[in-house]
XYZ file of C-alpha atoms in Angstrom:
487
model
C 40.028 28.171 -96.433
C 38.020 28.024 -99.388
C 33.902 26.878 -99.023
C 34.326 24.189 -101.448
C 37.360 23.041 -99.747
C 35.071 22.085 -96.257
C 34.777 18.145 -96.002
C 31.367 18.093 -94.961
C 32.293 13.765 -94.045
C 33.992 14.842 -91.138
C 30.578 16.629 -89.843
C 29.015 13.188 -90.053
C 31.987 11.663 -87.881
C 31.697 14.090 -85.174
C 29.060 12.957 -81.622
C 26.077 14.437 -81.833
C 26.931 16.131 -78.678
C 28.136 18.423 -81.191
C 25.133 19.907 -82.927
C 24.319 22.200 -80.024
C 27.852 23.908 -80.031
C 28.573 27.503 -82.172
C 31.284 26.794 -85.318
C 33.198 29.448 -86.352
C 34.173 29.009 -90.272
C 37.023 31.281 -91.700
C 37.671 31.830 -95.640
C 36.630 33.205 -99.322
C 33.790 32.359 -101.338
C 31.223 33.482 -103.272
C 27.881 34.238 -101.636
C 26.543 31.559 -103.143
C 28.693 29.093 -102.487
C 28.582 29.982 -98.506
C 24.666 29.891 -98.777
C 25.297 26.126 -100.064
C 27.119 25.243 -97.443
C 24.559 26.552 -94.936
C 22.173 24.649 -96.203
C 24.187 21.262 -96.289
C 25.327 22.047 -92.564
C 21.858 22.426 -91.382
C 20.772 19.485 -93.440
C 23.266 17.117 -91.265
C 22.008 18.834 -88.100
C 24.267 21.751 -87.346
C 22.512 25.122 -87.198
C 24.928 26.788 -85.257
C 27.484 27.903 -88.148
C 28.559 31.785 -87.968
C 30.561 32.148 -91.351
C 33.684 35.130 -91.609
C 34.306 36.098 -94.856
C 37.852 36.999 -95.341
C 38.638 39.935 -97.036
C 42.083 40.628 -99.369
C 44.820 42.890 -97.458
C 43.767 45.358 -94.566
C 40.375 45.106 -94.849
C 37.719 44.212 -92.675
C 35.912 40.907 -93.716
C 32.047 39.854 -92.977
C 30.090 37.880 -91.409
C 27.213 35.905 -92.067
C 24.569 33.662 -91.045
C 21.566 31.866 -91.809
C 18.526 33.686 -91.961
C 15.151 31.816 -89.760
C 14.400 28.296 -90.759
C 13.127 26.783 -92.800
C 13.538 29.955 -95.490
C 17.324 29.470 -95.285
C 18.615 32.657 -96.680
C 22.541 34.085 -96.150
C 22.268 37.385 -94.203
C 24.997 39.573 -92.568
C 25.389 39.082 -89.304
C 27.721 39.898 -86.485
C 28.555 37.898 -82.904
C 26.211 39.542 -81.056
C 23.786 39.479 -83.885
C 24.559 35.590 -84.069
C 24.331 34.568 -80.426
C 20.603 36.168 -80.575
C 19.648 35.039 -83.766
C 20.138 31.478 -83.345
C 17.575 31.800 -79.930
C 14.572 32.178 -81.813
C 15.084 30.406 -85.936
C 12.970 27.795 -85.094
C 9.913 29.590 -83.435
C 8.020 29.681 -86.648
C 8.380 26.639 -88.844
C 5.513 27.645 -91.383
C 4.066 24.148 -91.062
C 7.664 22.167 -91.557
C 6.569 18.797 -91.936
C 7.894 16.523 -89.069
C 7.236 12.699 -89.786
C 6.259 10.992 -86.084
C 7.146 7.666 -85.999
C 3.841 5.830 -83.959
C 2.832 2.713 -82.002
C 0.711 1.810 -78.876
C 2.412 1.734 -75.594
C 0.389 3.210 -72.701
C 1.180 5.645 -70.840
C 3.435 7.147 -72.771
C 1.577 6.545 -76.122
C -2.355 6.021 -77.110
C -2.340 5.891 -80.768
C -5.931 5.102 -82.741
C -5.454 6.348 -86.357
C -9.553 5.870 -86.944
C -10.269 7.571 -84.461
C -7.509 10.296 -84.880
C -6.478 9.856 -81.170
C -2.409 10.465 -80.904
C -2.054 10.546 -77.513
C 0.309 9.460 -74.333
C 1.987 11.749 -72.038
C 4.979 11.906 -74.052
C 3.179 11.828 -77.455
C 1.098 14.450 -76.457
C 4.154 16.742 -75.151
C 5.917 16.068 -78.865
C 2.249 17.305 -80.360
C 2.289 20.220 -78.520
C 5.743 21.474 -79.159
C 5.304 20.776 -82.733
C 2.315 22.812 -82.555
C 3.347 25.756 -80.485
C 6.488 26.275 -83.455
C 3.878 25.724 -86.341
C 5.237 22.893 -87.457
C 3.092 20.095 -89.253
C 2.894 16.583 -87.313
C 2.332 13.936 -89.603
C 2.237 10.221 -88.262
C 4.136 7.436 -89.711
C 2.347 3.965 -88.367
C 4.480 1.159 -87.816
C 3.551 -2.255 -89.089
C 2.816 -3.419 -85.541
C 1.725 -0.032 -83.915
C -1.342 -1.735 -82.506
C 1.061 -3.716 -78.845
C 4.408 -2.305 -79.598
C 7.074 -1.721 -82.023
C 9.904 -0.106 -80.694
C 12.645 -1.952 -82.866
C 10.166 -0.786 -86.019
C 10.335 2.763 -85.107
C 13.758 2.484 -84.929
C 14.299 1.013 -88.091
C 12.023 3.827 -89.661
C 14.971 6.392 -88.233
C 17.749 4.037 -89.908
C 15.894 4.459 -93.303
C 14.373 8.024 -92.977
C 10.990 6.795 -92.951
C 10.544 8.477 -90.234
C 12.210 12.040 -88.337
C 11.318 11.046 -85.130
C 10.107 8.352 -82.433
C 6.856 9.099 -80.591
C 8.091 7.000 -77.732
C 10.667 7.753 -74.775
C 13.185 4.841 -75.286
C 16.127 3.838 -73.099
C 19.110 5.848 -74.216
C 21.798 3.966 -77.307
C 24.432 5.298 -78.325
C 23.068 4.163 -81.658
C 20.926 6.874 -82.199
C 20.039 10.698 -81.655
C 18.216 11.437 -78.044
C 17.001 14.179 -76.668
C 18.542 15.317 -72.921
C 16.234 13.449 -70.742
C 15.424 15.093 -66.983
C 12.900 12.109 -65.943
C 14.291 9.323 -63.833
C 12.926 5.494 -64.697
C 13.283 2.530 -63.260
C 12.601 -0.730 -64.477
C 11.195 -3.672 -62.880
C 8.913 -7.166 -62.456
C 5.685 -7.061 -62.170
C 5.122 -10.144 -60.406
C 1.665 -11.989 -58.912
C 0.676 -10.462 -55.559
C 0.686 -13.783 -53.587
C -1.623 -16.593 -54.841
C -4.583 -17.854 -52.683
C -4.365 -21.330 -51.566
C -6.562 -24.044 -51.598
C -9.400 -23.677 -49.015
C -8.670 -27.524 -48.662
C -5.208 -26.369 -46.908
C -7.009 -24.314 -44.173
C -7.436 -26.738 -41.747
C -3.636 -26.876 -41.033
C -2.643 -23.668 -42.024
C -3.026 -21.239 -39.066
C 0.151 -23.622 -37.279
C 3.873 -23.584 -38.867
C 5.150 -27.327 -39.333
C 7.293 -26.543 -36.080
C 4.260 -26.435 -34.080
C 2.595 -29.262 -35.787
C 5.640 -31.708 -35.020
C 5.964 -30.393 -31.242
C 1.917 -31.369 -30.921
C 2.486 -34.662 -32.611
C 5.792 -34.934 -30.315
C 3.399 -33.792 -27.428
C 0.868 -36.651 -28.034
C 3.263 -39.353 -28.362
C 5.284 -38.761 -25.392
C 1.874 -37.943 -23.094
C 0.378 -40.772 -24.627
C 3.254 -43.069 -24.119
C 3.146 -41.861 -20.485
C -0.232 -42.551 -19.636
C -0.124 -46.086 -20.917
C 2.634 -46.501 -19.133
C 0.759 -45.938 -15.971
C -2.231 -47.899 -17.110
C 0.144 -50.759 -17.789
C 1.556 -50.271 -14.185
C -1.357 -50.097 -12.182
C -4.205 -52.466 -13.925
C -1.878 -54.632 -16.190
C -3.169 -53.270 -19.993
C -1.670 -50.514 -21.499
C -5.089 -49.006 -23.314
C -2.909 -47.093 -25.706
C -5.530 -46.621 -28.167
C -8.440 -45.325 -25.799
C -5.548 -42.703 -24.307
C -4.888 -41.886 -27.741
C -8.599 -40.745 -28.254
C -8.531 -39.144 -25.023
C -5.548 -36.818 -25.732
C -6.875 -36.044 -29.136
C -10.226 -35.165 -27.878
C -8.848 -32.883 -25.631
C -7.063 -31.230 -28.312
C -10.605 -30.705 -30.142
C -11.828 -29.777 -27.351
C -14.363 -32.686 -26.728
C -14.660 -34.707 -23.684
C -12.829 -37.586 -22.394
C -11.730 -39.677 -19.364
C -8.929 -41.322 -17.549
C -10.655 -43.900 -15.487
C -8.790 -46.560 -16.141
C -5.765 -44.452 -14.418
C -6.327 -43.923 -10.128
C -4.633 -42.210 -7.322
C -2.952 -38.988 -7.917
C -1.457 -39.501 -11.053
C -4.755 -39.602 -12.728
C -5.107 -35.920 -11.353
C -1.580 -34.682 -12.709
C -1.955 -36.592 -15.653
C -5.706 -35.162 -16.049
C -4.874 -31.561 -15.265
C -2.064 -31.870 -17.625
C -4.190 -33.126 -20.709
C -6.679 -30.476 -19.691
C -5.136 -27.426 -19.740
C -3.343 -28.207 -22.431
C -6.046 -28.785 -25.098
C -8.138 -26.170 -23.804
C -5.215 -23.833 -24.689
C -4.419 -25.152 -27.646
C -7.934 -25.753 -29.076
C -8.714 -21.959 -28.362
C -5.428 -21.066 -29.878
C -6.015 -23.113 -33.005
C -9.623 -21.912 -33.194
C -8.913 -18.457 -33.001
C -6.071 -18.296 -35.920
C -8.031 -20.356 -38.181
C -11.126 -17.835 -37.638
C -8.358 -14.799 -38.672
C -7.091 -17.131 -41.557
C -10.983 -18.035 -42.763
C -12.004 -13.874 -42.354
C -9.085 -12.737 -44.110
C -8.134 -15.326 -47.182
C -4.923 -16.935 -47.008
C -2.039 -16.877 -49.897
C 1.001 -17.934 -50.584
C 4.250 -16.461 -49.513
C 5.214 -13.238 -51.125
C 7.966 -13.502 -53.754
C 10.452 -10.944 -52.690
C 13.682 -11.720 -54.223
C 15.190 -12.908 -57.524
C 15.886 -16.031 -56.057
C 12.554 -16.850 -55.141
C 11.158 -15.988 -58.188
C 13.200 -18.582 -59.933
C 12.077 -21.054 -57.685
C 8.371 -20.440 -58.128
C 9.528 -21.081 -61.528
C 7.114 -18.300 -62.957
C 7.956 -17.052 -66.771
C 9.189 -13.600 -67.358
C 7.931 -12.836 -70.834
C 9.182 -9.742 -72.790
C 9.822 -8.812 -76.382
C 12.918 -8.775 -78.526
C 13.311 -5.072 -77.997
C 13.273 -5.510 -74.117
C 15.575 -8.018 -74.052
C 18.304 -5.685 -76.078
C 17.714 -3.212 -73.528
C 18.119 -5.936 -70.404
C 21.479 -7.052 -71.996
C 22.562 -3.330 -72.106
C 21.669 -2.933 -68.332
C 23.763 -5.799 -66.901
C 19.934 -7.820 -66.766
C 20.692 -10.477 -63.819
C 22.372 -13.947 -65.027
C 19.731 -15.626 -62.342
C 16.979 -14.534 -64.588
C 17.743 -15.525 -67.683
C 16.623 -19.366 -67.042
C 12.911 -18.126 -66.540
C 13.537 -15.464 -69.134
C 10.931 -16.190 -72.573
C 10.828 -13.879 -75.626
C 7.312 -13.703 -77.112
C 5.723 -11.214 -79.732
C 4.344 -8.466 -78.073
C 0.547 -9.140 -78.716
C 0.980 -12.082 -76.474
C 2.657 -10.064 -73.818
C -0.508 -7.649 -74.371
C -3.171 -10.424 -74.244
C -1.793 -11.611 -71.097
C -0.682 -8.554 -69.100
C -3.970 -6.536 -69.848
C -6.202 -8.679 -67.699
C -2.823 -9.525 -65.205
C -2.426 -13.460 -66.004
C -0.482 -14.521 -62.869
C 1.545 -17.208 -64.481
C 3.585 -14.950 -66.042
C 5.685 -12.212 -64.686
C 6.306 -9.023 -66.874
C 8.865 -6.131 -67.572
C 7.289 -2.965 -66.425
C 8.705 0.785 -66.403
C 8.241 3.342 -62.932
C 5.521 4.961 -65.254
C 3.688 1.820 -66.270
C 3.578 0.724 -62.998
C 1.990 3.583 -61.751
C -0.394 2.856 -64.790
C -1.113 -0.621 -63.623
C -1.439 0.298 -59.964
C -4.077 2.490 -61.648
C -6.065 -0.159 -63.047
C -6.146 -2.540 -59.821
C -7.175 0.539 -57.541
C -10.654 -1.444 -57.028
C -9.343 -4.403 -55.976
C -9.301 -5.041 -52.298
C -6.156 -7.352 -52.974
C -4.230 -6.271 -56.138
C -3.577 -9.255 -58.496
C 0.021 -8.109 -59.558
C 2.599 -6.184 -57.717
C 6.049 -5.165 -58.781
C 9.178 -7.092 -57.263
C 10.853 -4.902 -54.781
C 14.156 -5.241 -56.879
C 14.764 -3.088 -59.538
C 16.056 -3.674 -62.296
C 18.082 -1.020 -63.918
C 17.230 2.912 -63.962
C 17.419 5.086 -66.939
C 16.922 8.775 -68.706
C 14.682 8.045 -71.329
C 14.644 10.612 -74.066
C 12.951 10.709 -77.913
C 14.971 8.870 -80.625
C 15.577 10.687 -83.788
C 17.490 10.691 -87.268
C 20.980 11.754 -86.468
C 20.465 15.536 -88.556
C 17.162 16.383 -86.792
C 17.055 19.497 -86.283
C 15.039 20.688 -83.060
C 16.689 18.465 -80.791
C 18.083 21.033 -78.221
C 14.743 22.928 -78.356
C 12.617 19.639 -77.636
C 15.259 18.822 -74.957
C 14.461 22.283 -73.062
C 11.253 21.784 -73.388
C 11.366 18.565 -71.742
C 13.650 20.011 -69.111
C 10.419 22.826 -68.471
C 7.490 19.986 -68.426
C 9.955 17.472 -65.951
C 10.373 21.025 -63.448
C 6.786 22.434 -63.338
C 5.520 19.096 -62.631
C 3.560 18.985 -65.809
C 4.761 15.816 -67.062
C 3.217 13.893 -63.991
C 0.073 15.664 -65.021
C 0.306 14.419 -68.438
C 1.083 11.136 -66.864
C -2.249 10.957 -64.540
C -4.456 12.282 -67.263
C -3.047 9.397 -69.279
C -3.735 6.547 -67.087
C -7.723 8.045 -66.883
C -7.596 7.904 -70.688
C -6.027 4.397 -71.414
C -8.661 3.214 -69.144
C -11.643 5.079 -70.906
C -11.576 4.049 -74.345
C -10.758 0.423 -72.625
C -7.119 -0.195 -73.877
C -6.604 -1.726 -70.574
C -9.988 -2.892 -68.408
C -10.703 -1.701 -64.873
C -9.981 -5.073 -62.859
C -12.831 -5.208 -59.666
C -12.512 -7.435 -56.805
C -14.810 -10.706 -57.115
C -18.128 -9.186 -56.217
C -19.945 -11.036 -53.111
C -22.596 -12.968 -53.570
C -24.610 -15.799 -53.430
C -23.797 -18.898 -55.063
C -24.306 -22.627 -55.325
C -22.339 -24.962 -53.033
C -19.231 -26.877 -54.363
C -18.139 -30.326 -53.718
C -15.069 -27.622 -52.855
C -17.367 -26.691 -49.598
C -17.343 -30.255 -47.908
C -14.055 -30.811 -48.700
C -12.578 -29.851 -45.543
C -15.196 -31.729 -43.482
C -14.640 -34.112 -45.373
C -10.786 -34.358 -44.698
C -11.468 -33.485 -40.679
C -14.129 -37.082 -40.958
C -11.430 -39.078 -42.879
C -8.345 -38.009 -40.548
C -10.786 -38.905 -37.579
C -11.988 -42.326 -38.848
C -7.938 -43.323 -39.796
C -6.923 -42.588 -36.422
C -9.778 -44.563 -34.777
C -9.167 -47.360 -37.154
C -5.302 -47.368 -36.133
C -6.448 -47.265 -32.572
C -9.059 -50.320 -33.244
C -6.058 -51.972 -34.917
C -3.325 -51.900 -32.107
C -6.321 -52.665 -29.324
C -7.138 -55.970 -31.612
C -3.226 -56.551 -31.729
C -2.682 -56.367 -28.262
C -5.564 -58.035 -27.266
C -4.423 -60.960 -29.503
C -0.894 -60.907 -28.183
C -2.389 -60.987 -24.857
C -4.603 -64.441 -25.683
C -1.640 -65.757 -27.383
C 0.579 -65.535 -24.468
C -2.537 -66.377 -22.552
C -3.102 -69.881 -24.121
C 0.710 -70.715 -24.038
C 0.546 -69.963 -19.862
């Protein structure tokens, strides 16, 4: 056919799958016209064209290509002339102009714009590749570049602001990506376990189990041994046994003589041995518990995270991407969308009431940043969330696609993405994008009313129960006049 006759439409219909394929076009036209055509082809994105010249009758026709970009000239060319050619048109780009779409988002980007600082691990790879072809990088800020602006960048591609994300996004279908080789997966990053209340020590090294079998224990013991006292000397003393079993507990001292012959022995052995073990038992958890801090239970499934009833903030380009990976219908109810500065102010100095959407590579980044803590604050859930390819978004007719796409294929296999990576998470933490978090330091301060609380609690327990005891000996002791005066 004909040059002119070519409907270049159908070009923009076809996957862009089909950019890194050869096309083989047969027909007549002027040289002119089949330059023209070169140069619209390549302008959608399709470099690959090998053009055959058909020639009247018997003849032999010609074939042509495109000389190296971006001089687009029509030279001769043959198949095997072709299939070497189109290797090496983009090694020299003789400072092409390639507009980088740019915001913050550490690791993978670090952009300061005063201090011409456009870095990241995958910023940085883009910079270099540019650089190695001789191509000219020119940034494009979005409006928002300072947290994060995904759905900005990508609105700079729909309107060909821009040639090119910075960023590694989750793949759409939407848009132009590069062939990603580096597996992500996404996840919570969730507090580490709160510390409780040093008020809630003094019962915490027992389970409730064990507290109801030692209440269960008293009772019954104590029952008991009034019992006896009833049936030997005619009182039942309930109140003084009461102490005495509770003192043994604390390991204080106490007596039974109100109780004789040989069940004063069992029932003193008994009592005994008993609060000795459990008062060295008790003593020697709560010492582990006091050494050691104590914290909440670990949240370790979605479930539980819903019930600690702890907000899960992300942005409106994070929640697109949650709804395209099947994001978990249990989560939704905790689920908040908030601008990203707020996500930034928050997550920077790891505010524990919120939980936060976090990439493999970002956690790394964050595990980074807590590596002097002796307890880190925030910890990611052991659930994850989806796992993706992430690759660099791009207008639809950009042309070095496959080349950036083999050379993330060489970074991912020598292992010089992860170096990238590291050197990254050194940098976001030197020019203090994100703050080194320390453990509290130790050291001497003032006492808190917080400090006599628990003596204070161990007083006012022991006061109640020798006030209920006081009460039922009054009781009885007026029952017993009553009955008394009516005899």
């Amino acid at each position: 056919m004909s040059a002119q006759h070519i409907d270049l439409t159908l070009f923009n219909q076809l996957p862009t799958k089909l950019q890194e394929i050869d096309f083989l076009i047969v027909g007549t036209a002027a040289p002119f016209i089949w330059l023209k055509l070169l140069q619209n082809l390549w302008q959608l994105g399709y470099p690959n064209i090998l053009l055959y010249h058909r020639a009247p009758g018997p003849e032999q026709g010609l074939f042509y290509t495109s000389s190296n970009f971006p001089n687009l000239k029509l030279t001769s060319s043959n198949v095997t002339h072709f299939l070497r050619s189109r290797l090496h048109w983009f090694d020299n780009l003789l400072g092409w102009e390639v507009r980088v779409a740019l915001y913050n988002n550490p690791p993978r980007t670090l952009v300061y714009p005063t201090e011409q600082l456009y870095d990241g691990y995958a910023l940085m790879l883009l910079r270099q590749f540019l650089s190695y072809r001789n191509a000219t990088f020119r940034p494009v800020l979005t409006p928002d570049y300072k947290v994060y602006a995904a759905n900005d960048c990508l609105r700079f591609l729909d309107t060909s602001q821009a040639d090119i994300c910075g960023d590694l996004l989750a793949y759409s279908s939407n848009y132009s990506f590069t062939a990603s080789y580096s597996y992500l997966y996404g996840n919570i990053l969730i507090p580490n376990g709160q510390p409780r209340s040093k008020n809630s020590y003094i019962i915490a090294p027992l389970q409730l189990q064990t507290w109801l079998l030692i209440l269960a224990y008293i009772g019954i013991i104590c029952s008991f041994a009034s019992f006896v006292s009833w049936w030997q000397t005619g009182r039942l003393a309930y109140g003084k046994l009461l102490l005495d079993i509770i003192s043994s507990l604390l390991s204080a001292s106490f007596n039974l003589s109100q109780l004789s012959g040989r069940l004063h022995c069992i029932l003193f052995s008994t009592i005994f041995l008993t609060g000795f073990i459990f008062s060295n038992y008790y003593l020697a958890l709560l010492k582990t518990v006091l050494s050691t801090g104590l914290y909440e239970p670990q949240i370790n499934s979605f479930e539980q995270l819903v019930k600690q009833n702890i907000s899960f903030v992300v942005g409106d380009y994070d929640k697109t991407v949650l709804k395209t990976y099947d994001f978990p219908d249990i989560l939704w109810n905790i689920t908040r969308v908030v601008p990203y500065d707020f996500i930034l102010e928050h997550r920077r100095v790891f505010d524990i009431n919120y939980a936060y959407l976090a990439h493999s590579d970002r956690l790394a980044l964050f595990k980074f940043q807590q590596q002097y803590m002796i307890k880190p604050r925030m910890r990611p859930l052991p659930i994850d969330l989806m796992h993706s390819l992430p690759g660099f978004p791009m207008r639809r007719e950009f042309l070095l696609k496959q080349k950036l796409s083999e050379t993330l294929l060489n970074c991912f296999g020598s292992g010089l993405m992860q170096k990238l990576a590291d050197d990254t998470n050194m940098q976001t933490i030197h020019i203090g994008y994100l703050p080194l978090i320390p453990s509290e330091p130790y050291e001497a301060r003032p006492l808190k009313l917080d400090y006599f609380a628990v003596p204070l609690i161990t007083l006012i327990l022991g006061l109640a129960i020798g006030s209920v005891c006081l009460i039922a000996e009054l009781v009885w002791h007026f029952i017993q006049q009553v009955k008394w005066k009516r005899g």
